[in-house]
mmCIF file of C-alpha atoms in Angstrom:
data_model
loop_
_atom_site.group_PDB
_atom_site.id
_atom_site.type_symbol
_atom_site.label_atom_id
_atom_site.label_comp_id
_atom_site.label_asym_id
_atom_site.label_seq_id
_atom_site.Cartn_x
_atom_site.Cartn_y
_atom_site.Cartn_z
ATOM 1 C CA MET O 1006 91.627 85.762 123.257
ATOM 2 C CA LEU O 1007 91.899 84.702 120.171
ATOM 3 C CA ILE O 1008 92.817 82.355 118.784
ATOM 4 C CA LYS O 1009 93.703 82.024 113.157
ATOM 5 C CA ARG O 1010 95.791 80.616 109.696
ATOM 6 C CA ILE O 1011 97.066 79.626 106.019
ATOM 7 C CA LEU O 1012 99.660 79.718 103.219
ATOM 8 C CA PHE O 1013 102.022 81.672 105.437
ATOM 9 C CA THR O 1014 102.633 78.454 107.363
ATOM 10 C CA ALA O 1015 104.458 75.437 106.137
ATOM 11 C CA ILE O 1016 102.916 73.323 108.854
ATOM 12 C CA ILE O 1017 99.410 72.755 107.552
ATOM 13 C CA LEU O 1018 98.952 69.286 106.119
ATOM 14 C CA SER O 1019 95.500 68.625 104.722
ATOM 15 C CA GLY O 1020 93.936 70.650 107.514
ATOM 16 C CA LEU O 1021 95.568 68.494 110.190
ATOM 17 C CA CYS O 1022 98.099 69.725 112.729
ATOM 18 C CA THR O 1023 101.126 67.756 113.828
ATOM 19 C CA SER O 1024 103.787 68.589 116.369
ATOM 20 C CA TYR O 1025 107.226 69.348 115.012
ATOM 21 C CA SER O 1026 110.646 70.105 116.401
ATOM 22 C CA ILE O 1027 113.840 71.064 114.663
ATOM 23 C CA GLY O 1028 117.218 71.161 116.346
ATOM 24 C CA HIS O 1029 119.607 69.326 118.606
ATOM 25 C CA SER O 1030 118.678 66.586 121.047
ATOM 26 C CA GLY O 1031 117.874 67.464 124.644
ATOM 27 C CA GLU O 1032 114.957 68.224 126.913
ATOM 28 C CA THR O 1033 111.917 69.619 125.085
ATOM 29 C CA ILE O 1034 110.326 73.026 125.502
ATOM 30 C CA ARG O 1035 106.743 72.456 124.407
ATOM 31 C CA VAL O 1036 104.994 75.352 122.676
ATOM 32 C CA LEU O 1037 101.203 75.620 122.430
ATOM 33 C CA THR O 1038 100.451 78.034 119.603
ATOM 34 C CA TRP O 1039 97.780 79.085 117.168
ATOM 35 C CA GLU O 1040 98.254 77.656 113.707
ATOM 36 C CA GLY O 1041 100.735 79.680 111.637
ATOM 37 C CA TYR O 1042 102.288 81.615 114.522
ATOM 38 C CA VAL O 1043 105.485 79.573 114.792
ATOM 39 C CA LEU O 1044 107.213 78.422 111.608
ATOM 40 C CA PRO O 1045 109.664 75.501 111.319
ATOM 41 C CA GLU O 1046 112.535 77.764 110.276
ATOM 42 C CA GLU O 1047 111.944 79.907 113.370
ATOM 43 C CA VAL O 1048 112.026 76.814 115.576
ATOM 44 C CA ARG O 1049 115.320 75.928 113.928
ATOM 45 C CA GLU O 1050 116.746 79.405 114.581
ATOM 46 C CA VAL O 1051 115.718 79.432 118.257
ATOM 47 C CA ASN O 1052 117.191 75.969 118.750
ATOM 48 C CA ASN O 1053 120.462 77.182 117.237
ATOM 49 C CA ILE O 1054 120.485 80.129 119.651
ATOM 50 C CA LEU O 1055 119.809 77.848 122.610
ATOM 51 C CA LYS O 1056 122.622 75.533 121.544
ATOM 52 C CA LYS O 1057 125.082 78.422 121.182
ATOM 53 C CA GLU O 1058 124.101 79.731 124.611
ATOM 54 C CA GLY O 1059 124.636 76.318 126.193
ATOM 55 C CA TYR O 1060 121.019 75.460 126.991
ATOM 56 C CA PRO O 1061 120.197 71.709 126.762
ATOM 57 C CA TYR O 1062 116.738 72.276 125.297
ATOM 58 C CA LYS O 1063 114.976 72.075 121.963
ATOM 59 C CA VAL O 1064 111.709 73.745 121.028
ATOM 60 C CA GLU O 1065 108.751 71.646 119.912
ATOM 61 C CA VAL O 1066 105.369 72.872 118.696
ATOM 62 C CA ILE O 1067 102.834 70.479 120.190
ATOM 63 C CA SER O 1068 99.693 69.037 118.664
ATOM 64 C CA PRO O 1069 96.903 70.041 118.567
ATOM 65 C CA PHE O 1070 97.172 73.739 117.894
ATOM 66 C CA ALA O 1071 95.473 76.221 120.219
ATOM 67 C CA ALA O 1072 91.703 76.233 119.728
ATOM 68 C CA GLY O 1073 90.142 78.191 122.582
ATOM 69 C CA ALA O 1074 90.200 79.203 126.240
ATOM 70 C CA GLU O 1075 88.982 75.909 127.735
ATOM 71 C CA GLN O 1076 91.294 73.744 125.639
ATOM 72 C CA MET O 1077 94.320 75.909 126.429
ATOM 73 C CA PHE O 1078 93.499 75.974 130.145
ATOM 74 C CA ARG O 1079 93.270 72.174 130.216
ATOM 75 C CA LEU O 1080 96.630 71.691 128.509
ATOM 76 C CA ILE O 1081 98.296 74.205 130.837
ATOM 77 C CA ARG O 1082 96.781 72.644 133.966
ATOM 78 C CA GLU O 1083 97.884 69.195 132.837
ATOM 79 C CA GLU O 1084 101.419 70.571 132.265
ATOM 80 C CA LYS O 1085 101.441 69.507 128.625
ATOM 81 C CA CYS O 1086 102.989 72.783 127.475
ATOM 82 C CA ASP O 1087 105.636 75.213 128.691
ATOM 83 C CA ILE O 1088 105.136 78.268 126.465
ATOM 84 C CA MET O 1089 101.654 79.343 125.387
ATOM 85 C CA PHE O 1090 100.428 81.916 122.876
ATOM 86 C CA LEU O 1091 97.430 82.919 125.000
ATOM 87 C CA THR O 1092 94.860 85.471 123.916
ATOM 88 C CA ILE O 1093 95.132 88.034 126.705
ATOM 89 C CA PHE O 1094 91.545 87.932 127.935
ATOM 90 C CA PHE O 1095 91.798 84.142 128.386
ATOM 91 C CA ILE O 1096 94.163 84.786 131.302
ATOM 92 C CA ARG O 1097 91.502 86.064 133.684
ATOM 93 C CA MET O 1098 88.371 84.384 132.377
ATOM 94 C CA GLN O 1099 86.151 82.428 134.748
ATOM 95 C CA GLY O 1100 87.667 83.221 138.098
ATOM 96 C CA GLU O 1101 91.187 83.811 136.788
ATOM 97 C CA LYS O 1102 91.746 80.071 136.669
ATOM 98 C CA THR O 1103 94.381 80.249 133.909
ATOM 99 C CA ALA O 1104 96.269 83.090 135.618
ATOM 100 C CA LYS O 1105 97.018 80.783 138.551
ATOM 101 C CA PHE O 1106 99.172 78.588 136.304
ATOM 102 C CA LEU O 1107 101.247 81.371 134.689
ATOM 103 C CA GLU O 1108 104.725 82.599 135.610
ATOM 104 C CA PRO O 1109 105.099 86.389 136.034
ATOM 105 C CA ILE O 1110 107.289 88.004 133.407
ATOM 106 C CA ASN O 1111 110.540 89.708 134.350
ATOM 107 C CA PRO O 1112 110.766 92.687 131.967
ATOM 108 C CA ASP O 1113 114.315 93.365 133.190
ATOM 109 C CA SER O 1114 115.604 89.922 132.278
ATOM 110 C CA PRO O 1115 118.893 90.159 130.326
ATOM 111 C CA ARG O 1116 117.406 87.647 127.897
ATOM 112 C CA LEU O 1117 114.466 89.919 126.998
ATOM 113 C CA THR O 1118 116.456 92.568 125.161
ATOM 114 C CA ASN O 1119 113.622 93.261 122.701
ATOM 115 C CA TYR O 1120 111.050 93.906 125.430
ATOM 116 C CA LYS O 1121 111.823 97.637 125.514
ATOM 117 C CA TYR O 1122 110.694 98.005 121.894
ATOM 118 C CA LEU O 1123 107.123 96.873 122.599
ATOM 119 C CA LEU O 1124 104.497 99.520 121.852
ATOM 120 C CA PRO O 1125 103.463 101.761 124.770
ATOM 121 C CA GLY O 1126 100.324 100.706 126.567
ATOM 122 C CA LEU O 1127 100.587 97.017 125.702
ATOM 123 C CA LYS O 1128 102.929 95.915 128.483
ATOM 124 C CA ASP O 1129 100.678 96.584 131.457
ATOM 125 C CA ILE O 1130 97.110 95.840 130.371
ATOM 126 C CA SER O 1131 95.221 95.222 133.620
ATOM 127 C CA MET O 1132 93.611 91.950 132.527
ATOM 128 C CA GLY O 1133 97.104 90.484 132.071
ATOM 129 C CA LEU O 1134 98.563 91.473 135.465
ATOM 130 C CA ASP O 1135 98.713 89.404 138.641
ATOM 131 C CA LYS O 1136 97.635 90.662 142.069
ATOM 132 C CA ASP O 1137 101.049 92.264 142.555
ATOM 133 C CA HIS O 1138 100.672 94.095 139.212
ATOM 134 C CA ARG O 1139 103.322 91.966 137.526
ATOM 135 C CA PRO O 1140 102.698 91.080 133.865
ATOM 136 C CA LEU O 1141 101.785 87.473 133.156
ATOM 137 C CA TYR O 1142 102.255 87.951 129.430
ATOM 138 C CA ILE O 1143 104.478 89.355 126.708
ATOM 139 C CA PRO O 1144 102.551 91.014 123.824
ATOM 140 C CA TRP O 1145 103.043 89.244 120.486
ATOM 141 C CA GLY O 1146 100.450 90.321 117.913
ATOM 142 C CA GLY O 1147 96.903 91.547 117.688
ATOM 143 C CA GLY O 1148 94.015 92.332 115.438
ATOM 144 C CA THR O 1149 90.254 92.438 115.197
ATOM 145 C CA TYR O 1150 87.393 90.022 114.911
ATOM 146 C CA GLY O 1151 86.405 91.681 111.673
ATOM 147 C CA PHE O 1152 84.532 91.168 108.466
ATOM 148 C CA TYR O 1153 85.926 91.186 104.935
ATOM 149 C CA ALA O 1154 84.056 91.777 101.687
ATOM 150 C CA ASP O 1155 84.925 90.066 98.410
ATOM 151 C CA THR O 1156 85.447 93.145 96.238
ATOM 152 C CA LYS O 1157 85.325 90.987 93.127
ATOM 153 C CA ARG O 1158 81.634 90.449 93.829
ATOM 154 C CA VAL O 1159 80.662 93.289 96.165
ATOM 155 C CA LYS O 1160 80.697 96.828 94.777
ATOM 156 C CA PRO O 1161 82.360 99.534 96.911
ATOM 157 C CA SER O 1162 78.982 101.255 97.293
ATOM 158 C CA GLU O 1163 77.472 98.025 98.676
ATOM 159 C CA ILE O 1164 80.084 97.327 101.359
ATOM 160 C CA PRO O 1165 78.382 97.633 104.762
ATOM 161 C CA GLY O 1166 79.208 100.790 106.669
ATOM 162 C CA SER O 1167 77.488 99.760 109.885
ATOM 163 C CA VAL O 1168 77.319 96.558 111.901
ATOM 164 C CA SER O 1169 73.543 96.760 111.475
ATOM 165 C CA ASP O 1170 73.949 96.250 107.728
ATOM 166 C CA LEU O 1171 74.838 92.598 108.373
ATOM 167 C CA TRP O 1172 71.110 92.046 108.994
ATOM 168 C CA ASP O 1173 70.209 93.269 105.479
ATOM 169 C CA ARG O 1174 68.254 90.616 103.560
ATOM 170 C CA LYS O 1175 70.629 90.849 100.585
ATOM 171 C CA TRP O 1176 73.374 89.203 102.666
ATOM 172 C CA LYS O 1177 71.258 86.220 103.757
ATOM 173 C CA GLY O 1178 73.306 83.051 103.341
ATOM 174 C CA LYS O 1179 76.295 85.083 102.153
ATOM 175 C CA ILE O 1180 78.111 85.867 105.413
ATOM 176 C CA SER O 1181 80.028 83.679 107.860
ATOM 177 C CA LEU O 1182 80.270 83.783 111.644
ATOM 178 C CA ASN O 1183 82.632 82.255 114.184
ATOM 179 C CA ILE O 1184 80.782 79.912 116.517
ATOM 180 C CA ALA O 1185 83.588 78.691 118.792
ATOM 181 C CA GLN O 1186 83.607 82.009 120.674
ATOM 182 C CA PRO O 1187 79.975 83.192 120.455
ATOM 183 C CA TRP O 1188 80.538 86.305 122.586
ATOM 184 C CA TYR O 1189 81.838 88.009 119.432
ATOM 185 C CA ASN O 1190 78.457 87.505 117.763
ATOM 186 C CA ILE O 1191 76.573 88.726 120.829
ATOM 187 C CA GLY O 1192 78.910 91.735 120.751
ATOM 188 C CA LEU O 1193 77.768 92.440 117.182
ATOM 189 C CA VAL O 1194 74.149 92.230 118.308
ATOM 190 C CA LEU O 1195 74.775 94.667 121.152
ATOM 191 C CA MET O 1196 76.575 97.079 118.812
ATOM 192 C CA SER O 1197 73.629 96.934 116.392
ATOM 193 C CA LEU O 1198 71.429 98.020 119.309
ATOM 194 C CA GLY O 1199 73.668 100.990 120.090
ATOM 195 C CA LYS O 1200 75.334 99.374 123.097
ATOM 196 C CA ASN O 1201 78.911 98.552 123.996
ATOM 197 C CA PRO O 1202 79.790 95.036 122.697
ATOM 198 C CA PHE O 1203 80.713 94.033 126.241
ATOM 199 C CA HIS O 1204 77.547 95.447 127.831
ATOM 200 C CA ILE O 1205 76.361 92.186 129.409
ATOM 201 C CA ASN O 1206 79.697 91.615 131.111
ATOM 202 C CA GLN O 1207 79.772 95.235 132.280
ATOM 203 C CA LEU O 1208 76.346 94.821 133.886
ATOM 204 C CA ILE O 1209 77.529 91.759 135.812
ATOM 205 C CA LEU O 1210 80.654 93.548 137.014
ATOM 206 C CA SER O 1211 78.605 96.532 138.194
ATOM 207 C CA GLY O 1212 76.320 94.302 140.265
ATOM 208 C CA LYS O 1213 73.360 94.428 137.856
ATOM 209 C CA ARG O 1214 73.047 90.687 137.472
ATOM 210 C CA ARG O 1215 69.257 90.658 137.235
ATOM 211 C CA GLU O 1216 69.293 93.285 134.479
ATOM 212 C CA ALA O 1217 71.800 91.204 132.508
ATOM 213 C CA ILE O 1218 69.661 88.065 132.916
ATOM 214 C CA ASN O 1219 66.546 89.929 131.809
ATOM 215 C CA LEU O 1220 68.335 91.247 128.720
ATOM 216 C CA CYS O 1221 69.092 87.662 127.707
ATOM 217 C CA ASP O 1222 65.509 86.495 128.078
ATOM 218 C CA SER O 1223 64.351 84.057 125.399
ATOM 219 C CA GLU O 1224 61.680 86.541 124.294
ATOM 220 C CA GLY O 1225 63.915 89.592 124.493
ATOM 221 C CA GLU O 1226 65.351 91.865 121.804
ATOM 222 C CA ILE O 1227 68.885 90.490 122.108
ATOM 223 C CA GLN O 1228 67.655 86.945 121.532
ATOM 224 C CA ARG O 1229 65.541 88.042 118.558
ATOM 225 C CA LYS O 1230 68.433 89.932 116.975
ATOM 226 C CA THR O 1231 70.797 87.000 117.552
ATOM 227 C CA ASN O 1232 68.320 84.611 115.937
ATOM 228 C CA GLU O 1233 68.123 86.936 112.938
ATOM 229 C CA LEU O 1234 71.905 87.268 112.703
ATOM 230 C CA TYR O 1235 72.419 83.507 112.802
ATOM 231 C CA GLY O 1236 69.725 83.165 110.186
ATOM 232 C CA GLN O 1237 71.809 85.386 107.924
ATOM 233 C CA ALA O 1238 74.859 83.119 108.130
ATOM 234 C CA GLY O 1239 75.728 80.836 105.248
ATOM 235 C CA HIS O 1240 78.457 79.188 107.295
ATOM 236 C CA PHE O 1241 79.633 78.909 110.911
ATOM 237 C CA TRP O 1242 83.323 78.197 111.502
ATOM 238 C CA LYS O 1243 85.202 77.083 114.597
ATOM 239 C CA ASN O 1244 88.961 77.273 114.125
ATOM 240 C CA THR O 1245 89.509 78.756 110.682
ATOM 241 C CA PRO O 1246 87.078 80.519 108.329
ATOM 242 C CA GLU O 1247 86.269 78.888 105.034
ATOM 243 C CA PHE O 1248 86.060 80.836 101.782
ATOM 244 C CA ARG O 1249 83.076 79.101 100.231
ATOM 245 C CA GLU O 1250 81.674 80.116 96.869
ATOM 246 C CA GLU O 1251 78.408 81.400 98.323
ATOM 247 C CA LEU O 1252 80.131 83.672 100.867
ATOM 248 C CA VAL O 1253 80.802 87.271 99.833
ATOM 249 C CA ILE O 1254 81.386 88.573 103.377
ATOM 250 C CA VAL O 1255 83.473 86.465 105.766
ATOM 251 C CA SER O 1256 84.335 86.942 109.410
ATOM 252 C CA SER O 1257 87.993 86.410 110.253
ATOM 253 C CA TRP O 1258 90.696 87.094 112.815
ATOM 254 C CA GLY O 1259 92.736 88.483 109.902
ATOM 255 C CA PRO O 1260 95.639 86.114 109.162
ATOM 256 C CA GLU O 1261 93.642 83.920 106.793
ATOM 257 C CA ILE O 1262 92.874 86.872 104.535
ATOM 258 C CA MET O 1263 96.508 87.456 103.598
ATOM 259 C CA GLY O 1264 96.798 83.960 102.157
ATOM 260 C CA GLU O 1265 93.599 84.301 100.143
ATOM 261 C CA ASN O 1266 94.642 87.632 98.679
ATOM 262 C CA ALA O 1267 98.110 86.304 97.885
ATOM 263 C CA GLY O 1268 96.349 83.721 95.732
ATOM 264 C CA GLY O 1269 94.506 86.343 93.713
ATOM 265 C CA ALA O 1270 91.455 87.084 95.852
ATOM 266 C CA ARG O 1271 90.497 90.652 96.772
ATOM 267 C CA TRP O 1272 89.057 90.589 100.277
ATOM 268 C CA LYS O 1273 88.782 94.049 101.853
ATOM 269 C CA PHE O 1274 88.481 94.799 105.568
ATOM 270 C CA ILE O 1275 85.164 96.425 106.490
ATOM 271 C CA GLU O 1276 85.551 99.481 108.710
ATOM 272 C CA PHE O 1277 82.296 99.570 110.657
ATOM 273 C CA ARG O 1278 81.542 103.024 112.027
ATOM 274 C CA GLU O 1279 80.806 101.434 115.410
ATOM 275 C CA GLY O 1280 84.377 100.096 115.504
ATOM 276 C CA ASN O 1281 85.675 96.538 115.785
ATOM 277 C CA MET O 1282 86.391 94.280 118.727
ATOM 278 C CA LEU O 1283 90.130 93.932 119.364
ATOM 279 C CA TRP O 1284 92.180 90.958 120.513
ATOM 280 C CA LEU O 1285 95.806 90.590 121.565
ATOM 281 C CA ASP O 1286 97.713 87.323 121.492
ATOM 282 C CA THR O 1287 100.568 86.994 123.925
ATOM 283 C CA ILE O 1288 103.470 84.767 124.925
ATOM 284 C CA THR O 1289 103.128 83.265 128.390
ATOM 285 C CA PHE O 1290 105.135 80.812 130.497
ATOM 286 C CA ARG O 1291 103.756 77.997 132.607
ATOM 287 C CA ARG O 1292 104.381 78.494 136.309
ATOM 288 C CA GLY O 1293 106.898 76.135 137.890
ATOM 289 C CA LEU O 1294 109.411 75.821 135.057
ATOM 290 C CA PRO O 1295 112.957 75.077 136.290
ATOM 291 C CA GLU O 1296 115.163 78.184 136.274
ATOM 292 C CA ARG O 1297 117.241 77.208 133.238
ATOM 293 C CA LYS O 1298 114.160 76.173 131.297
ATOM 294 C CA LEU O 1299 112.493 79.490 132.108
ATOM 295 C CA GLU O 1300 115.598 81.270 130.825
ATOM 296 C CA ALA O 1301 115.382 79.271 127.598
ATOM 297 C CA ALA O 1302 111.697 80.218 127.330
ATOM 298 C CA GLU O 1303 112.687 83.889 127.612
ATOM 299 C CA ILE O 1304 115.147 83.422 124.747
ATOM 300 C CA PHE O 1305 112.321 81.965 122.658
ATOM 301 C CA ALA O 1306 110.041 84.893 123.524
ATOM 302 C CA ASN O 1307 112.745 87.447 122.806
ATOM 303 C CA TYR O 1308 113.212 86.049 119.310
ATOM 304 C CA PHE O 1309 109.460 86.192 118.688
ATOM 305 C CA ILE O 1310 109.230 89.872 119.632
ATOM 306 C CA GLY O 1311 112.281 90.661 117.510
ATOM 307 C CA ARG O 1312 112.445 92.402 114.150
ATOM 308 C CA GLU O 1313 112.169 89.395 111.829
ATOM 309 C CA VAL O 1314 109.167 87.721 113.428
ATOM 310 C CA GLN O 1315 107.350 90.978 114.179
ATOM 311 C CA THR O 1316 107.725 92.022 110.549
ATOM 312 C CA ARG O 1317 106.179 88.685 109.538
ATOM 313 C CA VAL O 1318 103.316 89.282 111.977
ATOM 314 C CA ALA O 1319 102.394 92.448 110.095
ATOM 315 C CA LYS O 1320 103.279 91.458 106.534
ATOM 316 C CA GLY O 1321 102.622 87.738 106.503
ATOM 317 C CA LEU O 1322 99.772 87.334 108.972
ATOM 318 C CA ALA O 1323 97.770 90.517 108.289
ATOM 319 C CA MET O 1324 97.936 91.202 112.014
ATOM 320 C CA VAL O 1325 99.161 94.177 113.987
ATOM 321 C CA ALA O 1326 102.749 93.865 115.196
ATOM 322 C CA VAL O 1327 103.388 94.921 118.795
ATOM 323 C CA SER O 1328 106.993 96.083 118.390
ATOM 324 C CA SER O 1329 108.520 99.226 116.950
ATOM 325 C CA LEU O 1330 111.161 96.916 115.458
ATOM 326 C CA ALA O 1331 108.713 95.704 112.798
ATOM 327 C CA GLU O 1332 109.802 96.984 109.381
ATOM 328 C CA SER O 1333 106.166 97.519 108.413
ATOM 329 C CA ASN O 1334 103.057 97.815 110.553
ATOM 330 C CA LEU O 1335 100.351 99.124 108.247
ATOM 331 C CA MET O 1336 97.414 99.139 110.676
ATOM 332 C CA ILE O 1337 99.373 101.139 113.259
ATOM 333 C CA GLU O 1338 100.668 103.484 110.586
ATOM 334 C CA ALA O 1339 97.099 104.057 109.397
ATOM 335 C CA ASN O 1340 95.721 104.357 112.926
ATOM 336 C CA PRO O 1341 98.291 105.092 115.682
ATOM 337 C CA ASN O 1342 95.499 104.721 118.246
ATOM 338 C CA PHE O 1343 94.598 101.204 117.092
ATOM 339 C CA PHE O 1344 95.486 99.577 120.419
ATOM 340 C CA LEU O 1345 94.326 102.559 122.472
ATOM 341 C CA GLN O 1346 90.641 102.090 121.660
ATOM 342 C CA ASP O 1347 88.352 100.856 124.416
ATOM 343 C CA MET O 1348 87.444 97.794 122.363
ATOM 344 C CA PHE O 1349 89.678 95.045 123.772
ATOM 345 C CA VAL O 1350 87.616 91.934 124.446
ATOM 346 C CA PRO O 1351 87.557 91.594 128.265
ATOM 347 C CA PRO O 1352 87.914 88.518 130.460
ATOM 348 C CA TYR O 1353 84.238 87.596 130.697
ATOM 349 C CA THR O 1354 82.811 86.519 134.020
ATOM 350 C CA LYS O 1355 81.425 82.996 134.233
ATOM 351 C CA ILE O 1356 77.892 84.362 134.452
ATOM 352 C CA ALA O 1357 78.271 86.602 131.395
ATOM 353 C CA ASP O 1358 79.938 83.782 129.469
ATOM 354 C CA ASN O 1359 77.072 81.416 130.309
ATOM 355 C CA LEU O 1360 74.400 83.972 129.423
ATOM 356 C CA MET O 1361 75.912 84.671 126.017
ATOM 357 C CA LYS O 1362 76.398 80.982 125.297
ATOM 358 C CA MET O 1363 72.760 80.393 126.207
ATOM 359 C CA VAL O 1364 71.611 83.103 123.773
ATOM 360 C CA SER O 1365 73.878 81.674 121.066
ATOM 361 C CA ASP O 1366 72.677 78.085 121.609
ATOM 362 C CA ARG O 1367 69.051 79.196 121.391
ATOM 363 C CA ALA O 1368 69.779 81.025 118.135
ATOM 364 C CA LEU O 1369 71.493 77.964 116.674
ATOM 365 C CA GLN O 1370 68.500 75.845 117.600
ATOM 366 C CA ALA O 1371 66.013 78.394 116.281
ATOM 367 C CA THR O 1372 67.752 78.616 112.907
ATOM 368 C CA GLY O 1373 68.462 74.894 112.611
ATOM 369 C CA ALA O 1374 72.186 75.638 112.299
ATOM 370 C CA ARG O 1375 73.330 73.326 115.090
#
């Protein structure tokens, strides 16, 4: 889901996150966001709009930043936030528990004037709809869980062409993996075995629970390949990848890369022939907001799917903008079918989530990386 961040944000202070609000006094609209998604000057602009429109609210980005599905669910359930930048597959994970706390979106709201410019196919993704087929989300920006090669140290001819190349001995200790959401790593393992990255979840959904359990056996091929992959890693990161000296291939959601390259680095996205797993971050509203506060939340969302912010999504965050208003959207321009691929990370069932976590934990223990 999903969830990412650097120089493009003026809100990082020695790696620590702090809540901030800019604007007039009044009741607070609390925003739970991934680091770098909401900038202070944008908070200021939205607060000015709210003031002009007569709304007695001010926007505040809360601390801590978004960190994962469980953390975001807890903050939503405890009503500690009003607007959330949820990764779309978080909405229906584990019995759709987060979906129960989200307010359906009204695409026809007079305050959502930029909604009509959202890219086709992104407004009605099934995993983001409620039982009445109403959207629980507004698309905001997407990307891949991808890998980037340091072209200052890796020759073009050496850049991996296949996911399977990550297991090559020459990369041992030189690649990084995300560990907070281990299903991405299990997806890589499955792809290296010629399977869909979401194969385990698909088995569960099709009623083949025993087959899925057997695949994740401690002596099975998936476990062996995961152990080997984790043994290749020189670093595991949770919230934000680190660009350590020994790493020549790093995994990333994308936004961090822009900041590194702006500072003189030359990290290049690796286009694996098997494809890459996609994610979409969205704007959602907590269910139960008072009518006027919900209207103010729509004004916030409308600004964040407008031209200025969507252009920053593509240019400043190295992500894929979701609106045709964006002045530049290089990944879509290069691949118009980017969001039409069948590679969106799904809302994993509890069983699939547990199985993949079990495989990941075993691999961490086996490699001494825990």
